[in-house]
PDB file of C-alpha atoms in Angstrom:
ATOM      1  CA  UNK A 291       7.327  12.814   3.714  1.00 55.00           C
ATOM      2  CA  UNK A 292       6.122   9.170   3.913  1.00 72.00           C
ATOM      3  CA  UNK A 293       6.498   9.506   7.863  1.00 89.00           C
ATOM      4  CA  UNK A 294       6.879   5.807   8.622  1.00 94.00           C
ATOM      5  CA  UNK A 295       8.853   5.461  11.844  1.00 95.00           C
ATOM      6  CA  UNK A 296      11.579   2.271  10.239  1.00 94.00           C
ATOM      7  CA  UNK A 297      13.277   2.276   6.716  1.00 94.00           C
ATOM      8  CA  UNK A 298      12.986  -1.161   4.603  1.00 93.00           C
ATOM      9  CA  UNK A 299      16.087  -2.894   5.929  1.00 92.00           C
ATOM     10  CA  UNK A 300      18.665  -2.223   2.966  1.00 88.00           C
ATOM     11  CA  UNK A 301      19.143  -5.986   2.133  1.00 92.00           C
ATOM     12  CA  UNK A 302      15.489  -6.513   1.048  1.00 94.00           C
ATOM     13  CA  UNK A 303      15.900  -4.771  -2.411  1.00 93.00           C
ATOM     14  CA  UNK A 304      19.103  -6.992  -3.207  1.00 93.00           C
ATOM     15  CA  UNK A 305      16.729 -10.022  -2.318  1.00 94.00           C
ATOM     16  CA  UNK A 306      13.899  -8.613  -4.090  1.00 93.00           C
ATOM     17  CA  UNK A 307      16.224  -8.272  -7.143  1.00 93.00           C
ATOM     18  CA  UNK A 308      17.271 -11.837  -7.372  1.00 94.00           C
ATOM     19  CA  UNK A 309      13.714 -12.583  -6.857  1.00 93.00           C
ATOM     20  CA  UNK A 310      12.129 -10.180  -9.651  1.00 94.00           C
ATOM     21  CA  UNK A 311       9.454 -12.275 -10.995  1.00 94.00           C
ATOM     22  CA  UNK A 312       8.213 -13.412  -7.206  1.00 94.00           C
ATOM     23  CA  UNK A 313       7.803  -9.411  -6.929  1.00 95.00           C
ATOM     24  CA  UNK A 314       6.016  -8.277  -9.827  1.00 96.00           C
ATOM     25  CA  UNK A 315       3.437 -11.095  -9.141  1.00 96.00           C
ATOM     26  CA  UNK A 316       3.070 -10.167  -5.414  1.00 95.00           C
ATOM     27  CA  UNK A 317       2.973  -6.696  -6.918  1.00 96.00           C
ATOM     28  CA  UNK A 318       0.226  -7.100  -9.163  1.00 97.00           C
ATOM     29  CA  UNK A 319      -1.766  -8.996  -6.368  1.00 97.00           C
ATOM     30  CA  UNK A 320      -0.977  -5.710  -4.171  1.00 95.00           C
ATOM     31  CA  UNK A 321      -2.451  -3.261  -6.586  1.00 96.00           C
ATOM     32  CA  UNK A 322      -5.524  -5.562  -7.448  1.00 96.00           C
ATOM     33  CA  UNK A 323      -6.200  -5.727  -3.807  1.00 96.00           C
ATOM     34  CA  UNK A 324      -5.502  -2.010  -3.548  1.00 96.00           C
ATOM     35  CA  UNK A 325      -8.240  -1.405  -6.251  1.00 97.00           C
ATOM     36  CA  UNK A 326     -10.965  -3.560  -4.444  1.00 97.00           C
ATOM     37  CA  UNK A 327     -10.168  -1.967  -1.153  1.00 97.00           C
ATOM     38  CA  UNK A 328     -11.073   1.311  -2.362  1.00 98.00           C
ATOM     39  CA  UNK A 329     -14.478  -0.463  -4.270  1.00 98.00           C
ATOM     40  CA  UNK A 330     -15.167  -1.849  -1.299  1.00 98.00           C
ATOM     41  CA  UNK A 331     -15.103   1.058   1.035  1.00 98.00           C
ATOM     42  CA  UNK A 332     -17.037   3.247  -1.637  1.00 98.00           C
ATOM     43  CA  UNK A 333     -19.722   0.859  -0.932  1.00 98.00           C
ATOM     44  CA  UNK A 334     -19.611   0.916   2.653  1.00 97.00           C
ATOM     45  CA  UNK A 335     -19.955   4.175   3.393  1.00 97.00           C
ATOM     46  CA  UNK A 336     -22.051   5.137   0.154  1.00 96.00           C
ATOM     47  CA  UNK A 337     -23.300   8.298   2.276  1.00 97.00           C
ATOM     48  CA  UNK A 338     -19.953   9.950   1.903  1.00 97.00           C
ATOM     49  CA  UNK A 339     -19.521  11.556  -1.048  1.00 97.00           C
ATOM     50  CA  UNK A 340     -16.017  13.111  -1.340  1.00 98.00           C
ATOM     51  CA  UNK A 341     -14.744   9.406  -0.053  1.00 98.00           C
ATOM     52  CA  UNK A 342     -16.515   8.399  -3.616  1.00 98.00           C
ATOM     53  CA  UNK A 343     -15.361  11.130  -5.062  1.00 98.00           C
ATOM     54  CA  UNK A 344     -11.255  11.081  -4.052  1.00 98.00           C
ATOM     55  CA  UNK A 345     -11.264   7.072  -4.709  1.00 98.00           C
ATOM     56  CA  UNK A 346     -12.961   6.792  -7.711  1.00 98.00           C
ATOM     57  CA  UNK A 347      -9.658   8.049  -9.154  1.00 97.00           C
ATOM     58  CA  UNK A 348      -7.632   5.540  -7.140  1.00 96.00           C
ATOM     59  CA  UNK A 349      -9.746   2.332  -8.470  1.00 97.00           C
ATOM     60  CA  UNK A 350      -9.078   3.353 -12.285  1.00 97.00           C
ATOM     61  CA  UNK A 351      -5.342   3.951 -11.157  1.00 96.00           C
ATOM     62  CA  UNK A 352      -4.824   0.738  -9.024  1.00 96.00           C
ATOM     63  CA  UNK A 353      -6.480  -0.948 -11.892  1.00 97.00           C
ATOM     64  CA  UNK A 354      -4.304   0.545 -14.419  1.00 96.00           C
ATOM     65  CA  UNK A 355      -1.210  -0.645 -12.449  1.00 96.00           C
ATOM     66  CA  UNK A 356      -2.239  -3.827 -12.263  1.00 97.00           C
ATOM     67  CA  UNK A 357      -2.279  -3.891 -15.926  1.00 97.00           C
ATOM     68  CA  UNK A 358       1.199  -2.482 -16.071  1.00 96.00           C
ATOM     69  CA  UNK A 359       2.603  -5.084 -13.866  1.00 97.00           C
ATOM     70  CA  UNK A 360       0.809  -7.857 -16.326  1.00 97.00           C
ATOM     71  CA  UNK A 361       2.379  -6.098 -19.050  1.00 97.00           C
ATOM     72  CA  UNK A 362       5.516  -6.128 -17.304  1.00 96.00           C
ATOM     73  CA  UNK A 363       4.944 -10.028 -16.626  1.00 97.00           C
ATOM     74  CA  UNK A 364       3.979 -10.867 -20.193  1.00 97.00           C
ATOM     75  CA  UNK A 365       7.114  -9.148 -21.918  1.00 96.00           C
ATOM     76  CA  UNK A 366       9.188 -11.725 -19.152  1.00 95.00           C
ATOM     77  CA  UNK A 367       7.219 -14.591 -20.449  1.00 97.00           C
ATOM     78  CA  UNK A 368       5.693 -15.123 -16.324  1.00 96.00           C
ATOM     79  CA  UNK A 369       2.510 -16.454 -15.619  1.00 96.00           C
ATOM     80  CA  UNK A 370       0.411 -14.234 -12.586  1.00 95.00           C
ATOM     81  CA  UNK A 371      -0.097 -17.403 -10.898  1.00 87.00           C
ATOM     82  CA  UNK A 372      -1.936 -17.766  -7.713  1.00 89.00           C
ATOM     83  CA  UNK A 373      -2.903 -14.850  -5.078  1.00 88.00           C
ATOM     84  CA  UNK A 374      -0.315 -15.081  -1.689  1.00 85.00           C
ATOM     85  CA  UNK A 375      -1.357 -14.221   1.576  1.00 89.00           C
ATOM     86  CA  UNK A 376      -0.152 -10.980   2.756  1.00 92.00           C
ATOM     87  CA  UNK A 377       1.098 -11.267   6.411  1.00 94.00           C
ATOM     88  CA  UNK A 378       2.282  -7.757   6.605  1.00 96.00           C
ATOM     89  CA  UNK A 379      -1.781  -6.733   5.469  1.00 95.00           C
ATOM     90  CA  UNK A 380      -3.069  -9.980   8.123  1.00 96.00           C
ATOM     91  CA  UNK A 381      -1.251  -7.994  11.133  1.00 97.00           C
ATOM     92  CA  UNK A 382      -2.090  -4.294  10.041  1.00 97.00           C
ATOM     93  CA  UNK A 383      -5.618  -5.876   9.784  1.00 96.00           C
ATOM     94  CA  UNK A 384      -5.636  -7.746  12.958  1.00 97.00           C
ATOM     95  CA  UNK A 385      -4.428  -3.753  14.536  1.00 96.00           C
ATOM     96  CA  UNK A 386      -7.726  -2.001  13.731  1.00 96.00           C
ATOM     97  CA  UNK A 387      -9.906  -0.567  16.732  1.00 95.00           C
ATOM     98  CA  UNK A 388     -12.647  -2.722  16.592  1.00 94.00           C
ATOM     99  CA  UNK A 389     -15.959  -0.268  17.957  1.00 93.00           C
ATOM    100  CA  UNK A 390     -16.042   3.284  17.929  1.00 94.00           C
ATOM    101  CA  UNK A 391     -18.325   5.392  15.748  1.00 96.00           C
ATOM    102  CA  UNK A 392     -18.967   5.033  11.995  1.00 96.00           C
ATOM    103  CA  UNK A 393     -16.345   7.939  11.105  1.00 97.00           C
ATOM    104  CA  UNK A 394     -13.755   5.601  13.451  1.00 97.00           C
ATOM    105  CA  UNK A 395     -14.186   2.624  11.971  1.00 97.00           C
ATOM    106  CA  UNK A 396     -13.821   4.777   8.533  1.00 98.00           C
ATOM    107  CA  UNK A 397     -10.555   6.291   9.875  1.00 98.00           C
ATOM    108  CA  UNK A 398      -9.212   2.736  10.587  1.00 98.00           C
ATOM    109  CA  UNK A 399      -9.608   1.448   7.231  1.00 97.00           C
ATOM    110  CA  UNK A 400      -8.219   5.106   5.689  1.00 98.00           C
ATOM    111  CA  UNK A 401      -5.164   4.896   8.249  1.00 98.00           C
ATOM    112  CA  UNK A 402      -4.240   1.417   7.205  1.00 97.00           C
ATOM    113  CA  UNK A 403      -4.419   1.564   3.405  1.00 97.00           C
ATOM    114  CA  UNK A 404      -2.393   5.031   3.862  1.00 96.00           C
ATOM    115  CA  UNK A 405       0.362   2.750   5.412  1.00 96.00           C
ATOM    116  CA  UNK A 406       0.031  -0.223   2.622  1.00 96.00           C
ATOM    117  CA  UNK A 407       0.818   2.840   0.174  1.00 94.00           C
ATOM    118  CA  UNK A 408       3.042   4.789   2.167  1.00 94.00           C
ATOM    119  CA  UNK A 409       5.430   1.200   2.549  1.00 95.00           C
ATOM    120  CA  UNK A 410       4.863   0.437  -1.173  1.00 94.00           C
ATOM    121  CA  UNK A 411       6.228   3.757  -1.736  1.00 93.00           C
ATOM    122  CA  UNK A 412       9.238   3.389  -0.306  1.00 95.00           C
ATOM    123  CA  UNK A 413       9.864   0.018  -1.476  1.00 94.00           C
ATOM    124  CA  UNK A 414       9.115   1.205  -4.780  1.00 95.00           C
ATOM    125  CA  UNK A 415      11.619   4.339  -4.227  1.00 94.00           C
ATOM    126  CA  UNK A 416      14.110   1.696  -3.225  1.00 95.00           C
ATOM    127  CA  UNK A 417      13.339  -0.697  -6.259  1.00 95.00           C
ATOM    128  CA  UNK A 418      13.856   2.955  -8.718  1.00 95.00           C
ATOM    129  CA  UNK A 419      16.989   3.203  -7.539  1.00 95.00           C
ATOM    130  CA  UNK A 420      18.971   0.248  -6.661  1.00 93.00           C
ATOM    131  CA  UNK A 421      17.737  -2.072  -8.937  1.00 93.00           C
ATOM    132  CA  UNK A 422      20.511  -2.917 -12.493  1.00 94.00           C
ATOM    133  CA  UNK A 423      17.278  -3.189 -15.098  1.00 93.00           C
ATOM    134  CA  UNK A 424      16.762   0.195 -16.582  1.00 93.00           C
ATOM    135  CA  UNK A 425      13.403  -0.346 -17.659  1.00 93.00           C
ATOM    136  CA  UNK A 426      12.054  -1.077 -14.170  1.00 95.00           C
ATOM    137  CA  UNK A 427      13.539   1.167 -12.358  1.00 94.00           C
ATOM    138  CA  UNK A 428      11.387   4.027 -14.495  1.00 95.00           C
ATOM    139  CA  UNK A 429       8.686   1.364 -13.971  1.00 95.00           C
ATOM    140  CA  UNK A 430       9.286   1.989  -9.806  1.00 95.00           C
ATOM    141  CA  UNK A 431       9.672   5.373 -10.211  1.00 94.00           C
ATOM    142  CA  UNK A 432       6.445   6.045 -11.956  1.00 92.00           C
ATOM    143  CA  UNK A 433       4.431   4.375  -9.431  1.00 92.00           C
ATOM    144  CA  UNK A 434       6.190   5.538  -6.443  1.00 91.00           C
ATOM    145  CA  UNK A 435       4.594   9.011  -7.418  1.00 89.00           C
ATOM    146  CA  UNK A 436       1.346   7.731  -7.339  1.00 86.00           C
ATOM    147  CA  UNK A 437       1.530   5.534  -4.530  1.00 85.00           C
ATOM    148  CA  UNK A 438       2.851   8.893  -2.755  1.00 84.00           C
ATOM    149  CA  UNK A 439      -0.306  10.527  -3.789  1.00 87.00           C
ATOM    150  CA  UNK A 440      -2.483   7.561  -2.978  1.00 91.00           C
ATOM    151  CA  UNK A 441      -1.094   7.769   0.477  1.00 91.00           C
ATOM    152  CA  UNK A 442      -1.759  11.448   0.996  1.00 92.00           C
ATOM    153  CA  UNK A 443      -5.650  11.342  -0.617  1.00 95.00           C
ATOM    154  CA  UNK A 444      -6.343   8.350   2.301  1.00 97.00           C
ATOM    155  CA  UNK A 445      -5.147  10.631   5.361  1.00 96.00           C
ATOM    156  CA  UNK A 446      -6.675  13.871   3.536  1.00 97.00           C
ATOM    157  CA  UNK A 447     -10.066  11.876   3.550  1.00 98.00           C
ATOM    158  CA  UNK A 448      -9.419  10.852   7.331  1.00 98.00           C
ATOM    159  CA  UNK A 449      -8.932  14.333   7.946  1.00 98.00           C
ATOM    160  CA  UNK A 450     -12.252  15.408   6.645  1.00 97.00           C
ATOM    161  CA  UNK A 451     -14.277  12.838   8.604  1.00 98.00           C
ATOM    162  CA  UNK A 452     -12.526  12.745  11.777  1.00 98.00           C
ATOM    163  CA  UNK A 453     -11.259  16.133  14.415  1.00 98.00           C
ATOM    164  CA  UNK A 454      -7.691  16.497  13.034  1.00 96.00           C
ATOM    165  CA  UNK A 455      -6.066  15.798  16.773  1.00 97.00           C
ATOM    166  CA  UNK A 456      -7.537  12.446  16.691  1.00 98.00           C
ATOM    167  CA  UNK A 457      -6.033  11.878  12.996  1.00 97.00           C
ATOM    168  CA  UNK A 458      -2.686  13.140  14.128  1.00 97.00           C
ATOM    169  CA  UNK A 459      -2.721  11.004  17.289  1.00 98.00           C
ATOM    170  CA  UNK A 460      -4.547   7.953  15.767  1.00 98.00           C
ATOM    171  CA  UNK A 461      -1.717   8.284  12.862  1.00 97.00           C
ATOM    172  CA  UNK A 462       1.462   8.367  14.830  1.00 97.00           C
ATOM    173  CA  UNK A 463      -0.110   5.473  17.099  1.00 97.00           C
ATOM    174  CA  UNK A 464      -0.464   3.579  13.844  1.00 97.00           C
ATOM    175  CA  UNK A 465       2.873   4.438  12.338  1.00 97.00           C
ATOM    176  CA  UNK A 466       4.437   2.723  15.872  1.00 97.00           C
ATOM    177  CA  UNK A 467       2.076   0.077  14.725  1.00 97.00           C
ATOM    178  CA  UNK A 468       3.448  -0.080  11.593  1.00 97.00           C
ATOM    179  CA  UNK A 469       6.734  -0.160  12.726  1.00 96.00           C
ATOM    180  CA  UNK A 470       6.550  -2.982  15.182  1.00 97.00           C
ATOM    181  CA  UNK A 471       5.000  -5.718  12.251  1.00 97.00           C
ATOM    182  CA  UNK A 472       7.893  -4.747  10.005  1.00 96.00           C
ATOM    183  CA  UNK A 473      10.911  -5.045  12.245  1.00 95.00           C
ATOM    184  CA  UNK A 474       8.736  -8.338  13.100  1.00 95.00           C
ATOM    185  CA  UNK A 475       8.591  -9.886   9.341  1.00 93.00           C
ATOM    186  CA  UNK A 476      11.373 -11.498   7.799  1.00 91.00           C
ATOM    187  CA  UNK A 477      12.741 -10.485   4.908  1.00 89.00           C
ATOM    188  CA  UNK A 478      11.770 -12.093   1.804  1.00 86.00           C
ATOM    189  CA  UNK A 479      12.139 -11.053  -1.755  1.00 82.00           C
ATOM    190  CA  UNK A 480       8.773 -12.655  -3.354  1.00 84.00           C
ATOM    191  CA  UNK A 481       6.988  -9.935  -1.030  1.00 89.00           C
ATOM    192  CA  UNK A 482       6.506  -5.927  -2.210  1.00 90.00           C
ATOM    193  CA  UNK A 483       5.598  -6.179   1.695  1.00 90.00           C
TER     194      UNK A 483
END
C-alpha cells in the first residue's frame, strides 16, 4: 500500500532493538516535528481550507503520540534528551523543486511528509512485529495505523490542489527519490529514519 520503491534493510530492526531507548527518543522528536510540520503549513497556506481542515486532526494526533512515546520513556526511567538532526529529513528536504506555482510548492511539502509517514510506517510495521517486548510491539502497531492514514490524508490533499497526472508522476519521481537517500544512509539503530 505504502508504495515505497526499497524495504528497510532487515538488520535495522535487530539494531533498533538493542538500541530501544535511542529510538523512542528519536521517535518522539519525529512525531513532535511531524506535529509542527503540519502547524506550520496550516499557516502557510491559510487560504486553503480543507488543508486546515484534514491536518488539524493530524496536529492533535502527532501531538498525542508524542505524549505516548514520553509515557513510554518515563515508565523506562529515560530522559527525552536533546533533539538529533535528521539526515534522512536534511536530504528529502534538500530534493524539493524549488519554483513552480503556489499549489507546487504545496505539493512538495505534501509529497515529502507523505514519505516521512509512509517510512515510519513501515518501520513501525517492522518494530510490531519483530521486536521480543510485548508491550511495544502493540505500541508499533497502534501507530503504524495512523501513520498509514497520515500518509494517505497528505497525497489525498496533493490530489485536491494539484491535476492528478502531475501527483502520480511527481509521486513516483519522489518515491525513486526516496529510494536513492535510503539505500544511501547507514544503518543505525538510534534513528526511526
Amino acid at each position: 500500500m505504502l508504495g515505497l520503491k526499497l524495504p528497510t534493510d532487515p538488520r535495522w530492526v535487530n539494531i533498533a532493538e538493542k538500541n530501544i531507548a535511542e529510538i523512542l527518543i528519536d521517535h518522539a522528536y519525529c512525531e513532535q516535528k511531524a506535529a509542527s510540520s503540519c502547524i506550520s503549513l496550516i499557516i502557510q497556506y491559510p487560504e486553503k481550507e480543507k488543508l486546515r481542515d484534514v491536518l488539524m486532526p493530524v496536529v492533535s494526533e502527532e501531538w498525542a503520540h508524542f505524549r505516548m512515546v514520553i509515557r513510554e520513556l518515563d515508565k523506562r526511567g529515560l530522559a527525552l534528551g536533546k533533539p538529533r538532526k535528521d539526515e534522512y529529513v536534511i536530504q528529502l528536504y534538500e530534493k524539493t523543486r524549488k519554483g513552480g506555482s503556489v499549489e507546487q510548492q504545496l505539493g512538495e511539502r505534501l509529497f515529502m511528509n507523505a514519505l516521512i509517514e509512509a517510512r515510519s510506517c513501515e518501520r513501525f510495521r517492522l518494530l510490531s512485529q519483530e521486536i521480543s517486548d510485548e508491550s511495544l510491539r502493540s505500541f508499533y502497531h497502534e501507530l503504524m495505523i495512523s501513520e498509514a492514514g497520515h500518509y494517505v490524508n497528505f497525497i489525498d490533499l496533493a490530489k485536491e490542489y494539484l491535476p492528478a497526472e502531475y501527483v502520480k508522476q511527481r509521486w513516483n519521481e519522489w518515491l525513486e527519490i526516496e529510494a536513492q537517500i535510503i539505500q544511501g544512509l547507514a544503518i543505525r539503530g538510534d534513528r526511526v529514519h
